[in-house]
Amino acid sequence: MSVLAAGLLILVSIGRVQELFPALIPLRLGFIALVLNLLVMLATLDVRDLGFKMRILPLPKLVLAILGLAVITVPFSVWPGNSLQFIMDSLARSVFAFFVFLHVMKEERAIKGLVWAGLLSAFLLGFTGLFGYAGGRLQVSATYDPNDLAYIMNCFIPFAYFLSKTGGKLNKVFCYVLLGLMVVTVISTASRGGFVGLVSVFTIILFKEKQHKLKILVLSAFVGLIAMSFAGPEYWQRMGTIFDQNDYNYEAGTGRIELWKRGIGMMIDNPIIGVGIGQYRVAEGLQHLGESGWKWSTAHNSYLQIGVDLALPGLIAYLLMIVKSVAVARKLQASPGPFDSTPFLAATTRGLEVGFYGYCVCSIFLSQAYSPVLFYFLALVTALYSVSLKMQGSEAQEKVVVKSSPHACMRRPDAQSYVKNSTFGVVSKVAETEIYRE
């Protein structure tokens, strides 16, 4: 039940199924998913397991830090009421979803269920969009414009590729069909940022597969065939303007280069408090209030978005989350490692690492600092690390707990000798009871 409820939350928050299928609108799936997961979480909450996950990595604390900064800076926002509304409608829900996913993903089967829920979300977005596609730039749902849709695809393409190497023939066929669908979707959006993200993702995949020359050849031919079949002259002409100095993004005051310069200026002007969560557009618009020919623009850059909204503290927490997540994903791929005997988790870890790269590249061009996909990825990497420690046995778990919080989890007088011994890799059973009681 907990996996099904969390899967529904993914389909609602990432897949936006309530917007893809109008018949579902009266059901209020978003509200149902939130209430259902809250009830299931209260009924099945394992405080010990959740506390362990809170200690092994800083990601949960950084997520709470972002939420705390958002709340604390509300009174100083350029529009306090709107900042508070953004927290309730968007950020708080994403943070809640993060802890739901963290709670649910206790073992491989649960992780597998939520990974496939994410891929199903990408499939539904791409399929429903292409099913009614009539030319122009592909857009689906009221939430995702063409650039956002391309970003979602780029985040999940690595999962489809690496998971294609696990399971049987049916799994391989489905993953390659899904991979082709997502590539076609990115091309159909005609998103230049999406194209850069697509090239980046496949370049990294090819680099990671450099020891498998045949796979590189097959993947290159596969992607090349799709690109030649679905990308016409107009598409390549549009992609050719990425580095065109005459493009409006380079010359116009409303273009992204000038917009980013103003964003850097706002971040310098408000280095501690920021302009308030979700208020980049308002703060940017106030800079040229009353002047004709201007629009109130979003950041079109996730790093500037959170840097302007929550100032340097928010930007630092955001960067730490991403850097730590990538470092952990890479660490979990070391061989010999805990996932050597579990192909699905090994493939998921590789897909997650490249998925983070896709997120980081696409985030240069989009305002996705508070994206549900990011919180989903953060929960997934934390869960994978937790499962890896459990697979290594209780000794590895105890070492991590002592290292992360040596004083908080010790109660007995002889606990100090336990800490000293653990420094040299010797784990005693003296404080085991106290660790897990904490």
mmCIF file with all atom_site columns, N, CA, C and O in Angstrom, residues 122-141:
data_model
loop_
_atom_site.group_PDB
_atom_site.id
_atom_site.type_symbol
_atom_site.label_atom_id
_atom_site.label_alt_id
_atom_site.label_comp_id
_atom_site.label_asym_id
_atom_site.label_entity_id
_atom_site.label_seq_id
_atom_site.pdbx_PDB_ins_code
_atom_site.Cartn_x
_atom_site.Cartn_y
_atom_site.Cartn_z
_atom_site.occupancy
_atom_site.B_iso_or_equiv
_atom_site.pdbx_formal_charge
_atom_site.auth_seq_id
_atom_site.auth_comp_id
_atom_site.auth_asym_id
_atom_site.auth_atom_id
_atom_site.pdbx_PDB_model_num
ATOM 1  N N  . ALA A 1 122 ? 7.207  9.660  -17.169 1.00 0.00 ? 122 ALA A N  1
ATOM 2  C CA . ALA A 1 122 ? 7.846  10.163 -18.384 1.00 0.00 ? 122 ALA A CA 1
ATOM 3  C C  . ALA A 1 122 ? 7.183  9.582  -19.627 1.00 0.00 ? 122 ALA A C  1
ATOM 4  O O  . ALA A 1 122 ? 6.972  10.276 -20.628 1.00 0.00 ? 122 ALA A O  1
ATOM 5  N N  . PHE A 1 123 ? 6.838  8.290  -19.560 1.00 0.00 ? 123 PHE A N  1
ATOM 6  C CA . PHE A 1 123 ? 6.182  7.643  -20.699 1.00 0.00 ? 123 PHE A CA 1
ATOM 7  C C  . PHE A 1 123 ? 4.835  8.301  -20.997 1.00 0.00 ? 123 PHE A C  1
ATOM 8  O O  . PHE A 1 123 ? 4.518  8.593  -22.163 1.00 0.00 ? 123 PHE A O  1
ATOM 9  N N  . LEU A 1 124 ? 4.031  8.520  -19.967 1.00 0.00 ? 124 LEU A N  1
ATOM 10 C CA . LEU A 1 124 ? 2.708  9.105  -20.171 1.00 0.00 ? 124 LEU A CA 1
ATOM 11 C C  . LEU A 1 124 ? 2.801  10.522 -20.726 1.00 0.00 ? 124 LEU A C  1
ATOM 12 O O  . LEU A 1 124 ? 2.015  10.916 -21.608 1.00 0.00 ? 124 LEU A O  1
ATOM 13 N N  . LEU A 1 125 ? 3.761  11.290 -20.233 1.00 0.00 ? 125 LEU A N  1
ATOM 14 C CA . LEU A 1 125 ? 3.946  12.654 -20.748 1.00 0.00 ? 125 LEU A CA 1
ATOM 15 C C  . LEU A 1 125 ? 4.323  12.631 -22.220 1.00 0.00 ? 125 LEU A C  1
ATOM 16 O O  . LEU A 1 125 ? 3.768  13.382 -23.033 1.00 0.00 ? 125 LEU A O  1
ATOM 17 N N  . GLY A 1 126 ? 5.279  11.771 -22.567 1.00 0.00 ? 126 GLY A N  1
ATOM 18 C CA . GLY A 1 126 ? 5.717  11.701 -23.961 1.00 0.00 ? 126 GLY A CA 1
ATOM 19 C C  . GLY A 1 126 ? 4.647  11.122 -24.871 1.00 0.00 ? 126 GLY A C  1
ATOM 20 O O  . GLY A 1 126 ? 4.391  11.656 -25.965 1.00 0.00 ? 126 GLY A O  1
ATOM 21 N N  . PHE A 1 127 ? 4.000  10.048 -24.436 1.00 0.00 ? 127 PHE A N  1
ATOM 22 C CA . PHE A 1 127 ? 3.019  9.373  -25.287 1.00 0.00 ? 127 PHE A CA 1
ATOM 23 C C  . PHE A 1 127 ? 1.801  10.244 -25.551 1.00 0.00 ? 127 PHE A C  1
ATOM 24 O O  . PHE A 1 127 ? 1.353  10.386 -26.686 1.00 0.00 ? 127 PHE A O  1
ATOM 25 N N  . THR A 1 128 ? 1.231  10.816 -24.485 1.00 0.00 ? 128 THR A N  1
ATOM 26 C CA . THR A 1 128 ? 0.038  11.645 -24.674 1.00 0.00 ? 128 THR A CA 1
ATOM 27 C C  . THR A 1 128 ? 0.355  12.892 -25.488 1.00 0.00 ? 128 THR A C  1
ATOM 28 O O  . THR A 1 128 ? -0.484 13.375 -26.245 1.00 0.00 ? 128 THR A O  1
ATOM 29 N N  . GLY A 1 129 ? 1.572  13.412 -25.332 1.00 0.00 ? 129 GLY A N  1
ATOM 30 C CA . GLY A 1 129 ? 1.957  14.572 -26.121 1.00 0.00 ? 129 GLY A CA 1
ATOM 31 C C  . GLY A 1 129 ? 2.094  14.244 -27.594 1.00 0.00 ? 129 GLY A C  1
ATOM 32 O O  . GLY A 1 129 ? 1.564  14.946 -28.464 1.00 0.00 ? 129 GLY A O  1
ATOM 33 N N  . LEU A 1 130 ? 2.772  13.153 -27.906 1.00 0.00 ? 130 LEU A N  1
ATOM 34 C CA . LEU A 1 130 ? 2.995  12.771 -29.300 1.00 0.00 ? 130 LEU A CA 1
ATOM 35 C C  . LEU A 1 130 ? 1.733  12.230 -29.948 1.00 0.00 ? 130 LEU A C  1
ATOM 36 O O  . LEU A 1 130 ? 1.561  12.326 -31.174 1.00 0.00 ? 130 LEU A O  1
ATOM 37 N N  . PHE A 1 131 ? 0.837  11.656 -29.145 1.00 0.00 ? 131 PHE A N  1
ATOM 38 C CA . PHE A 1 131 ? -0.397 11.080 -29.693 1.00 0.00 ? 131 PHE A CA 1
ATOM 39 C C  . PHE A 1 131 ? -1.241 12.141 -30.390 1.00 0.00 ? 131 PHE A C  1
ATOM 40 O O  . PHE A 1 131 ? -1.856 11.885 -31.416 1.00 0.00 ? 131 PHE A O  1
ATOM 41 N N  . GLY A 1 132 ? -1.282 13.338 -29.828 1.00 0.00 ? 132 GLY A N  1
ATOM 42 C CA . GLY A 1 132 ? -2.070 14.403 -30.440 1.00 0.00 ? 132 GLY A CA 1
ATOM 43 C C  . GLY A 1 132 ? -1.217 15.472 -31.093 1.00 0.00 ? 132 GLY A C  1
ATOM 44 O O  . GLY A 1 132 ? -1.684 16.592 -31.319 1.00 0.00 ? 132 GLY A O  1
ATOM 45 N N  . TYR A 1 133 ? 0.039  15.134 -31.388 1.00 0.00 ? 133 TYR A N  1
ATOM 46 C CA . TYR A 1 133 ? 0.983  16.115 -31.935 1.00 0.00 ? 133 TYR A CA 1
ATOM 47 C C  . TYR A 1 133 ? 0.609  16.493 -33.365 1.00 0.00 ? 133 TYR A C  1
ATOM 48 O O  . TYR A 1 133 ? 0.416  15.629 -34.222 1.00 0.00 ? 133 TYR A O  1
ATOM 49 N N  . ALA A 1 134 ? 0.504  17.790 -33.635 1.00 0.00 ? 134 ALA A N  1
ATOM 50 C CA . ALA A 1 134 ? 0.108  18.269 -34.961 1.00 0.00 ? 134 ALA A CA 1
ATOM 51 C C  . ALA A 1 134 ? 1.110  19.265 -35.523 1.00 0.00 ? 134 ALA A C  1
ATOM 52 O O  . ALA A 1 134 ? 0.766  20.114 -36.335 1.00 0.00 ? 134 ALA A O  1
ATOM 53 N N  . GLY A 1 135 ? 2.347  19.168 -35.099 1.00 0.00 ? 135 GLY A N  1
ATOM 54 C CA . GLY A 1 135 ? 3.369  20.084 -35.585 1.00 0.00 ? 135 GLY A CA 1
ATOM 55 C C  . GLY A 1 135 ? 3.633  21.208 -34.603 1.00 0.00 ? 135 GLY A C  1
ATOM 56 O O  . GLY A 1 135 ? 2.943  21.373 -33.597 1.00 0.00 ? 135 GLY A O  1
ATOM 57 N N  . GLY A 1 136 ? 4.657  21.993 -34.890 1.00 0.00 ? 136 GLY A N  1
ATOM 58 C CA . GLY A 1 136 ? 5.057  23.063 -33.996 1.00 0.00 ? 136 GLY A CA 1
ATOM 59 C C  . GLY A 1 136 ? 5.861  22.518 -32.832 1.00 0.00 ? 136 GLY A C  1
ATOM 60 O O  . GLY A 1 136 ? 6.411  21.412 -32.888 1.00 0.00 ? 136 GLY A O  1
ATOM 61 N N  . ARG A 1 137 ? 5.920  23.267 -31.758 1.00 0.00 ? 137 ARG A N  1
ATOM 62 C CA . ARG A 1 137 ? 6.664  22.841 -30.574 1.00 0.00 ? 137 ARG A CA 1
ATOM 63 C C  . ARG A 1 137 ? 5.740  22.055 -29.652 1.00 0.00 ? 137 ARG A C  1
ATOM 64 O O  . ARG A 1 137 ? 4.703  22.553 -29.221 1.00 0.00 ? 137 ARG A O  1
ATOM 65 N N  . LEU A 1 138 ? 6.131  20.835 -29.337 1.00 0.00 ? 138 LEU A N  1
ATOM 66 C CA . LEU A 1 138 ? 5.308  19.950 -28.532 1.00 0.00 ? 138 LEU A CA 1
ATOM 67 C C  . LEU A 1 138 ? 5.180  20.466 -27.102 1.00 0.00 ? 138 LEU A C  1
ATOM 68 O O  . LEU A 1 138 ? 6.168  20.813 -26.459 1.00 0.00 ? 138 LEU A O  1
ATOM 69 N N  . GLN A 1 139 ? 3.966  20.532 -26.625 1.00 0.00 ? 139 GLN A N  1
ATOM 70 C CA . GLN A 1 139 ? 3.684  20.914 -25.241 1.00 0.00 ? 139 GLN A CA 1
ATOM 71 C C  . GLN A 1 139 ? 2.587  20.021 -24.714 1.00 0.00 ? 139 GLN A C  1
ATOM 72 O O  . GLN A 1 139 ? 1.660  19.655 -25.439 1.00 0.00 ? 139 GLN A O  1
ATOM 73 N N  . VAL A 1 140 ? 2.698  19.620 -23.455 1.00 0.00 ? 140 VAL A N  1
ATOM 74 C CA . VAL A 1 140 ? 1.691  18.748 -22.874 1.00 0.00 ? 140 VAL A CA 1
ATOM 75 C C  . VAL A 1 140 ? 1.415  19.185 -21.443 1.00 0.00 ? 140 VAL A C  1
ATOM 76 O O  . VAL A 1 140 ? 2.325  19.547 -20.709 1.00 0.00 ? 140 VAL A O  1
ATOM 77 N N  . SER A 1 141 ? 0.172  19.197 -21.072 1.00 0.00 ? 141 SER A N  1
ATOM 78 C CA . SER A 1 141 ? -0.334 19.586 -19.753 1.00 0.00 ? 141 SER A CA 1
ATOM 79 C C  . SER A 1 141 ? -0.178 21.087 -19.537 1.00 0.00 ? 141 SER A C  1
ATOM 80 O O  . SER A 1 141 ? 0.567  21.768 -20.257 1.00 0.00 ? 141 SER A O  1
#
